[in-house]
XYZ file of C-alpha atoms in Angstrom:
432
model
C 18.305 -46.046 7.283
C 14.839 -44.281 7.546
C 13.702 -42.342 4.708
C 12.455 -38.807 4.823
C 8.729 -38.303 4.706
C 6.687 -35.533 3.382
C 3.055 -34.521 4.371
C 0.835 -31.299 3.593
C -0.510 -29.726 6.876
C -2.193 -26.379 8.093
C -0.113 -24.481 10.591
C -2.594 -23.326 13.102
C -0.021 -21.717 15.463
C -0.987 -18.032 14.692
C -3.613 -16.909 12.179
C -2.876 -14.418 9.442
C -4.522 -11.119 9.308
C -7.351 -12.301 7.054
C -8.222 -15.277 9.578
C -6.594 -18.073 7.457
C -3.568 -20.212 8.409
C -0.489 -21.064 6.089
C -0.613 -24.629 4.390
C 2.900 -26.235 4.596
C 5.030 -29.005 3.387
C 6.181 -30.982 6.391
C 9.169 -33.007 5.983
C 10.230 -35.496 8.602
C 13.656 -37.058 8.977
C 14.700 -38.932 12.013
C 12.108 -37.631 14.190
C 13.167 -34.087 13.352
C 10.478 -32.011 11.418
C 10.899 -28.879 9.387
C 8.198 -26.850 7.608
C 8.259 -25.207 4.338
C 5.678 -22.820 2.741
C 3.447 -23.739 -0.211
C 2.290 -20.336 -0.888
C -1.445 -21.171 -0.035
C -3.320 -19.888 3.071
C -6.742 -21.762 4.077
C -9.237 -21.562 7.004
C -9.260 -24.757 8.963
C -12.604 -25.275 7.532
C -11.541 -25.018 3.934
C -8.481 -27.254 4.725
C -10.887 -29.874 5.795
C -12.925 -29.559 2.687
C -10.135 -29.815 0.390
C -8.821 -32.901 2.030
C -12.320 -34.621 1.737
C -13.132 -37.350 -0.793
C -14.949 -34.799 -2.739
C -13.185 -31.349 -2.446
C -15.583 -29.893 -5.103
C -14.362 -27.344 -7.819
C -13.492 -24.688 -5.541
C -10.600 -26.675 -3.996
C -9.960 -29.180 -6.455
C -7.200 -26.819 -8.123
C -5.718 -26.091 -4.665
C -5.566 -29.701 -3.863
C -3.826 -30.708 -7.045
C -1.414 -27.886 -6.622
C -0.370 -29.096 -3.080
C -0.023 -32.599 -4.162
C 2.204 -31.505 -6.906
C 4.454 -29.569 -4.421
C 4.645 -32.601 -2.243
C 5.263 -35.020 -5.162
C 8.161 -32.745 -6.314
C 9.482 -32.674 -2.646
C 9.551 -36.455 -2.709
C 11.202 -36.618 -6.037
C 13.983 -34.181 -4.726
C 14.493 -36.547 -1.557
C 14.687 -39.680 -3.710
C 17.304 -38.109 -5.729
C 19.586 -37.175 -2.896
C 22.260 -39.730 -2.264
C 22.122 -38.972 1.466
C 19.430 -36.953 2.885
C 20.009 -33.558 4.876
C 17.691 -30.748 5.286
C 20.371 -28.340 3.952
C 20.788 -30.225 0.543
C 16.992 -30.482 0.415
C 16.525 -26.835 0.990
C 18.995 -25.936 -1.634
C 17.130 -28.131 -4.000
C 13.785 -26.503 -3.307
C 15.043 -23.026 -3.707
C 16.605 -24.102 -7.070
C 13.355 -25.865 -8.218
C 11.560 -22.618 -7.473
C 9.031 -23.613 -4.831
C 7.563 -20.659 -3.004
C 9.909 -20.191 -0.045
C 11.673 -16.947 -1.222
C 10.940 -13.482 -1.497
C 9.506 -13.212 -5.047
C 6.923 -16.165 -4.446
C 6.095 -14.549 -1.273
C 5.317 -11.194 -3.153
C 3.238 -13.105 -5.794
C 1.077 -14.827 -3.092
C 0.609 -11.485 -1.400
C -0.286 -9.831 -4.602
C -2.956 -12.575 -5.393
C -4.268 -12.412 -1.924
C -4.790 -8.625 -2.010
C -6.211 -8.814 -5.452
C -8.709 -11.523 -4.238
C -9.677 -9.366 -1.306
C -10.470 -6.409 -3.646
C -7.326 -4.203 -2.670
C -6.136 -3.415 -6.034
C -4.096 -0.328 -4.966
C -2.293 -2.534 -2.362
C -1.622 -5.323 -4.984
C -0.360 -2.575 -7.406
C 2.133 -1.064 -4.792
C 3.442 -4.776 -3.983
C 3.787 -5.295 -7.703
C 5.789 -2.300 -8.122
C 8.083 -3.283 -5.156
C 8.528 -6.673 -6.522
C 9.413 -5.504 -9.942
C 11.859 -3.015 -8.460
C 13.678 -5.715 -6.396
C 13.632 -8.069 -9.364
C 15.447 -5.287 -11.605
C 18.076 -4.922 -8.772
C 18.693 -8.558 -8.392
C 18.718 -9.098 -12.291
C 21.066 -5.953 -12.772
C 18.468 -4.388 -15.034
C 18.417 -0.637 -14.814
C 15.403 1.566 -14.468
C 16.565 3.680 -17.311
C 16.127 0.605 -19.756
C 12.390 0.921 -19.116
C 12.171 4.779 -20.129
C 10.444 5.621 -23.367
C 9.258 2.184 -23.827
C 5.501 1.240 -24.613
C 3.459 -0.773 -22.179
C 4.055 -3.932 -24.322
C 7.771 -3.521 -24.489
C 7.895 -2.918 -20.688
C 5.933 -6.090 -19.939
C 8.240 -7.962 -22.271
C 11.060 -6.501 -20.224
C 9.472 -7.608 -16.972
C 8.841 -11.009 -18.207
C 12.448 -11.477 -19.204
C 13.602 -10.161 -15.788
C 11.250 -12.766 -14.203
C 12.884 -15.596 -16.386
C 16.534 -14.749 -15.805
C 16.039 -13.835 -12.209
C 17.449 -16.224 -9.754
C 15.265 -17.120 -6.634
C 15.701 -14.781 -3.791
C 15.759 -16.599 -0.386
C 14.861 -14.522 2.609
C 18.198 -15.449 4.173
C 19.965 -13.295 1.383
C 18.246 -10.160 2.206
C 20.684 -8.761 4.899
C 21.232 -5.031 5.895
C 24.004 -5.118 3.409
C 21.741 -6.338 0.447
C 19.275 -3.512 1.608
C 21.882 -0.752 1.516
C 23.206 -1.995 -1.830
C 19.619 -1.842 -3.142
C 19.170 1.832 -1.787
C 22.348 2.952 -3.406
C 21.347 1.222 -6.694
C 17.888 3.081 -6.784
C 19.799 6.351 -6.037
C 22.093 5.630 -8.924
C 18.943 5.156 -10.874
C 17.545 8.819 -9.896
C 14.932 7.238 -7.435
C 14.321 9.311 -4.228
C 14.622 8.093 -0.944
C 10.573 8.446 -0.552
C 10.451 5.764 -3.321
C 12.857 3.448 -1.710
C 10.715 3.640 1.468
C 7.544 2.803 -0.613
C 9.169 0.007 -2.105
C 10.674 -1.680 1.099
C 7.806 -1.453 3.218
C 6.077 -4.238 1.561
C 9.248 -6.379 1.923
C 9.319 -5.709 5.599
C 5.635 -6.647 5.949
C 6.512 -9.991 4.191
C 9.315 -10.384 6.627
C 6.998 -10.132 9.604
C 4.470 -12.528 8.057
C 7.172 -15.046 7.414
C 8.660 -14.649 10.907
C 4.969 -14.917 12.434
C 4.267 -18.089 10.516
C 7.726 -19.433 11.624
C 9.284 -19.589 8.063
C 12.041 -17.064 9.082
C 13.917 -16.779 12.198
C 13.718 -13.437 14.017
C 17.633 -13.495 13.648
C 17.267 -13.056 9.885
C 15.141 -9.750 10.418
C 17.181 -7.145 8.548
C 15.350 -4.214 9.560
C 15.551 -1.809 12.706
C 18.064 -0.135 14.849
C 21.632 -1.244 14.443
C 20.585 -2.886 11.215
C 18.885 -1.383 8.041
C 16.443 1.528 8.506
C 14.225 2.304 5.868
C 14.561 5.935 4.724
C 11.770 8.417 5.640
C 12.156 10.650 2.677
C 12.262 14.421 2.543
C 9.118 15.784 4.437
C 8.323 18.366 1.557
C 5.750 20.869 2.737
C 2.671 20.607 0.747
C 0.202 22.905 2.422
C -0.974 26.386 0.869
C -1.295 29.554 2.845
C -4.764 31.069 3.421
C -3.942 33.862 1.009
C -3.425 31.092 -1.915
C -6.351 29.328 -1.031
C -8.529 32.570 -1.210
C -7.101 32.998 -4.736
C -8.345 29.530 -5.668
C -11.638 30.262 -4.033
C -12.209 33.574 -5.835
C -10.911 32.236 -9.309
C -13.361 32.738 -11.977
C -13.062 29.333 -14.206
C -12.580 29.846 -18.069
C -14.300 26.529 -18.726
C -16.614 24.090 -16.975
C -13.773 21.625 -16.539
C -11.845 23.988 -14.849
C -14.939 24.924 -12.421
C -15.383 21.221 -11.670
C -11.772 20.615 -11.095
C -11.617 23.692 -8.665
C -14.863 22.791 -6.985
C -13.741 19.005 -6.242
C -10.408 20.558 -4.920
C -12.220 23.021 -2.554
C -14.779 20.201 -1.548
C -11.761 18.142 -0.217
C -10.258 21.166 1.445
C -13.711 22.099 3.239
C -14.302 18.515 4.063
C -11.527 17.236 6.376
C -9.105 16.931 3.304
C -11.213 14.042 2.301
C -9.277 12.191 -0.580
C -10.749 11.552 -3.978
C -11.628 7.926 -3.442
C -13.676 8.844 -0.369
C -15.326 11.808 -2.222
C -16.158 9.263 -5.155
C -17.650 6.721 -2.673
C -20.087 9.130 -0.893
C -23.724 8.587 -1.259
C -26.686 10.777 -0.606
C -27.757 8.499 2.376
C -24.540 9.679 4.021
C -25.937 13.104 4.205
C -27.727 13.873 7.436
C -28.501 17.180 9.412
C -26.287 19.230 7.507
C -23.391 16.878 7.890
C -21.742 13.865 6.148
C -20.599 10.772 7.854
C -18.040 8.305 6.266
C -15.280 5.753 7.063
C -11.874 6.397 5.137
C -11.322 3.864 2.688
C -7.666 3.692 3.765
C -8.789 2.061 7.005
C -11.943 0.069 6.190
C -9.835 -3.053 6.394
C -7.628 -2.223 9.338
C -7.475 -4.719 11.986
C -5.177 -2.749 14.392
C -7.494 -0.109 15.333
C -11.229 0.184 15.808
C -12.549 1.732 12.710
C -14.175 5.044 13.293
C -16.326 7.188 11.243
C -15.558 10.820 10.466
C -18.583 13.181 10.590
C -18.005 16.640 8.627
C -20.374 19.412 9.203
C -21.165 20.844 5.632
C -20.121 24.391 5.208
C -22.425 26.355 2.911
C -19.772 26.190 0.023
C -19.538 22.443 0.460
C -23.503 22.363 0.095
C -23.353 24.477 -3.175
C -20.645 22.149 -4.737
C -23.008 19.178 -4.108
C -25.816 21.166 -5.509
C -23.723 22.023 -8.577
C -22.355 18.853 -9.435
C -24.091 16.089 -7.682
C -26.095 13.609 -9.472
C -29.837 14.141 -10.183
C -32.292 13.135 -9.223
C -31.113 12.560 -5.482
C -31.599 8.989 -4.545
C -30.226 7.887 -1.188
C -28.109 4.895 -2.491
C -26.846 6.898 -5.296
C -23.205 8.075 -5.409
C -23.210 11.907 -5.094
C -20.436 12.818 -7.496
C -20.613 11.160 -11.069
C -17.190 9.274 -10.650
C -18.358 5.601 -9.752
C -21.151 3.422 -10.945
C -22.549 0.490 -9.165
C -21.346 -3.016 -9.999
C -17.661 -1.973 -10.519
C -14.943 -4.604 -9.933
C -12.147 -3.282 -7.411
C -9.753 -2.720 -10.459
C -12.221 -0.736 -12.362
C -13.204 1.298 -9.281
C -9.411 1.934 -8.885
C -8.945 2.911 -12.415
C -12.040 5.571 -12.332
C -10.605 6.931 -9.041
C -7.203 7.389 -10.615
C -8.691 9.189 -13.608
C -10.734 11.449 -11.436
C -7.714 12.384 -9.501
C -5.575 12.930 -12.623
C -8.334 15.204 -13.891
C -8.618 17.363 -10.688
C -4.938 17.654 -10.657
C -4.703 18.716 -14.260
C -7.199 21.695 -13.641
C -5.919 22.778 -10.244
C -2.514 22.832 -11.332
C -3.616 24.908 -14.541
C -5.361 27.407 -12.096
C -2.491 27.387 -9.573
C -0.116 28.492 -12.741
C -2.649 31.143 -13.723
C -2.835 32.719 -10.215
C 0.998 32.675 -9.946
C 1.036 30.140 -7.101
C 4.518 28.531 -7.299
C 3.863 25.425 -5.190
C 2.947 22.001 -6.840
C -0.936 22.043 -6.098
C -2.466 18.740 -6.069
C -5.546 16.906 -4.282
C -3.027 16.045 -1.567
C -2.303 19.504 -1.036
C -5.889 20.144 -0.066
C -5.644 17.543 2.728
C -2.402 19.338 3.926
C -3.771 22.633 3.579
C -6.874 21.857 5.646
C -4.836 20.579 8.546
C -2.178 23.232 8.468
C -4.722 26.408 8.205
C -6.529 24.953 11.178
C -3.379 24.717 13.133
C -2.269 28.339 12.234
C -5.543 29.426 13.410
C -5.010 27.826 16.826
C -6.957 24.822 16.569
C -5.610 21.756 18.731
C -3.714 19.213 17.193
C -6.403 16.663 18.821
C -9.301 18.283 16.852
C -7.353 18.094 13.794
C -6.467 14.634 14.301
C -9.892 13.400 15.108
C -11.127 15.430 11.665
C -8.639 13.602 9.535
C -9.451 10.298 10.901
C -5.862 9.526 12.167
C -5.423 7.036 15.019
C -2.844 9.162 16.756
C -1.831 12.813 17.112
C 1.520 11.749 16.036
C 0.471 10.754 12.619
C -1.180 14.217 12.398
C 2.117 16.065 12.935
C 3.427 14.790 9.638
C 0.609 16.850 7.948
C 1.173 19.992 9.682
C 3.140 22.546 7.716
C 5.715 25.122 9.076
C 4.386 28.364 9.806
C 4.436 30.888 7.205
C 7.554 33.280 7.267
C 5.456 36.339 7.953
C 3.907 34.728 11.121
C 7.335 33.722 12.156
C 8.567 37.360 11.532
C 5.469 38.538 13.781
C 6.285 36.224 16.482
C 10.093 37.318 16.635
C 9.163 40.932 16.894
C 8.411 40.018 20.579
C 11.985 39.416 21.178
C 12.607 43.287 20.698
C 9.322 44.356 22.105
C 11.317 46.568 24.814
C 12.186 49.019 21.817
C 8.367 50.185 21.686
């Protein structure tokens, strides 16, 4: 009887978003072939370099890893009394080769970090850890009150004790149970959505590369639908914004925090990361032009720049807090410095956001503003104030840098009660 054979190939049927192709282990038995992911993606050129007689230091480690996986697969085959793809696949999962959900998460996290997308990598890591906690039966409550070292040890324990999670096990029922578990642990529907979107993306990648069949896809109508969460209204009314604008800061830190919040509000709801990345060279003819960092790696839509005419108050904020001397390639605000790694830049932006939020919350409390005011509130307030002023959704959508007006609708707050009341008086206008 012919034995099953193995080979490492590059699957060029469909490219991934970064232009690479998945490298796979091909198993052939009685003229039937099946392909198994290795967790490695390469361009065709790099795959050829790796397979050359002198792969070089860059690809030597990759080649050794792939050879080890092929050797392990061959050993599994040799130990089977009679070969079947079903028995082979069971052994692969048990032996921990990357053909399951957690391995797919790990590969994606490593890919995002290499591409400098630290925030996305952190998001995937949080999603992976949450799913691992669910599968292992560990409760979120067990992490509360622990130090970073203790949490790291707990996560390590979960990793060691959690069985592999094949994509085939993630069914609509599995996802419903996960959502219930998250709810019992006090996590919101919004958090569930944030953690399940990366899993959905991994499913789509696995289907696109042929590793998972479309029939196994657990998301969508008549299956499992990711909760959208509650749309909490985040915008401030014009009256509250005026209070913040007129507020007399007690300290320099308060003044800086208030001004950074106002700059965001005045400049199309610009987020802190984009503010931190602004350079003097982007200032021309009384306007500032930038591309949202959130869309700089987008392949779905053509990247478009946003041009914001600078209001006099925004110009004054730059004059007060901008770096001196004015150098074209210098960052305007003193948040980032040249040469930072993606992880270091992310940490700086997070700290700046935390600081702004600290002082704007303090100011809001002093002014008697009951809403939870954050940097995110500035973006929602920008769009909502314009909408209430009669500005078209199309204009607001362009100012926010959205790809469609549908996205913009999520940012538009409900009209203030007083505005509603004024409109409703028209119902009894005949009484006049």
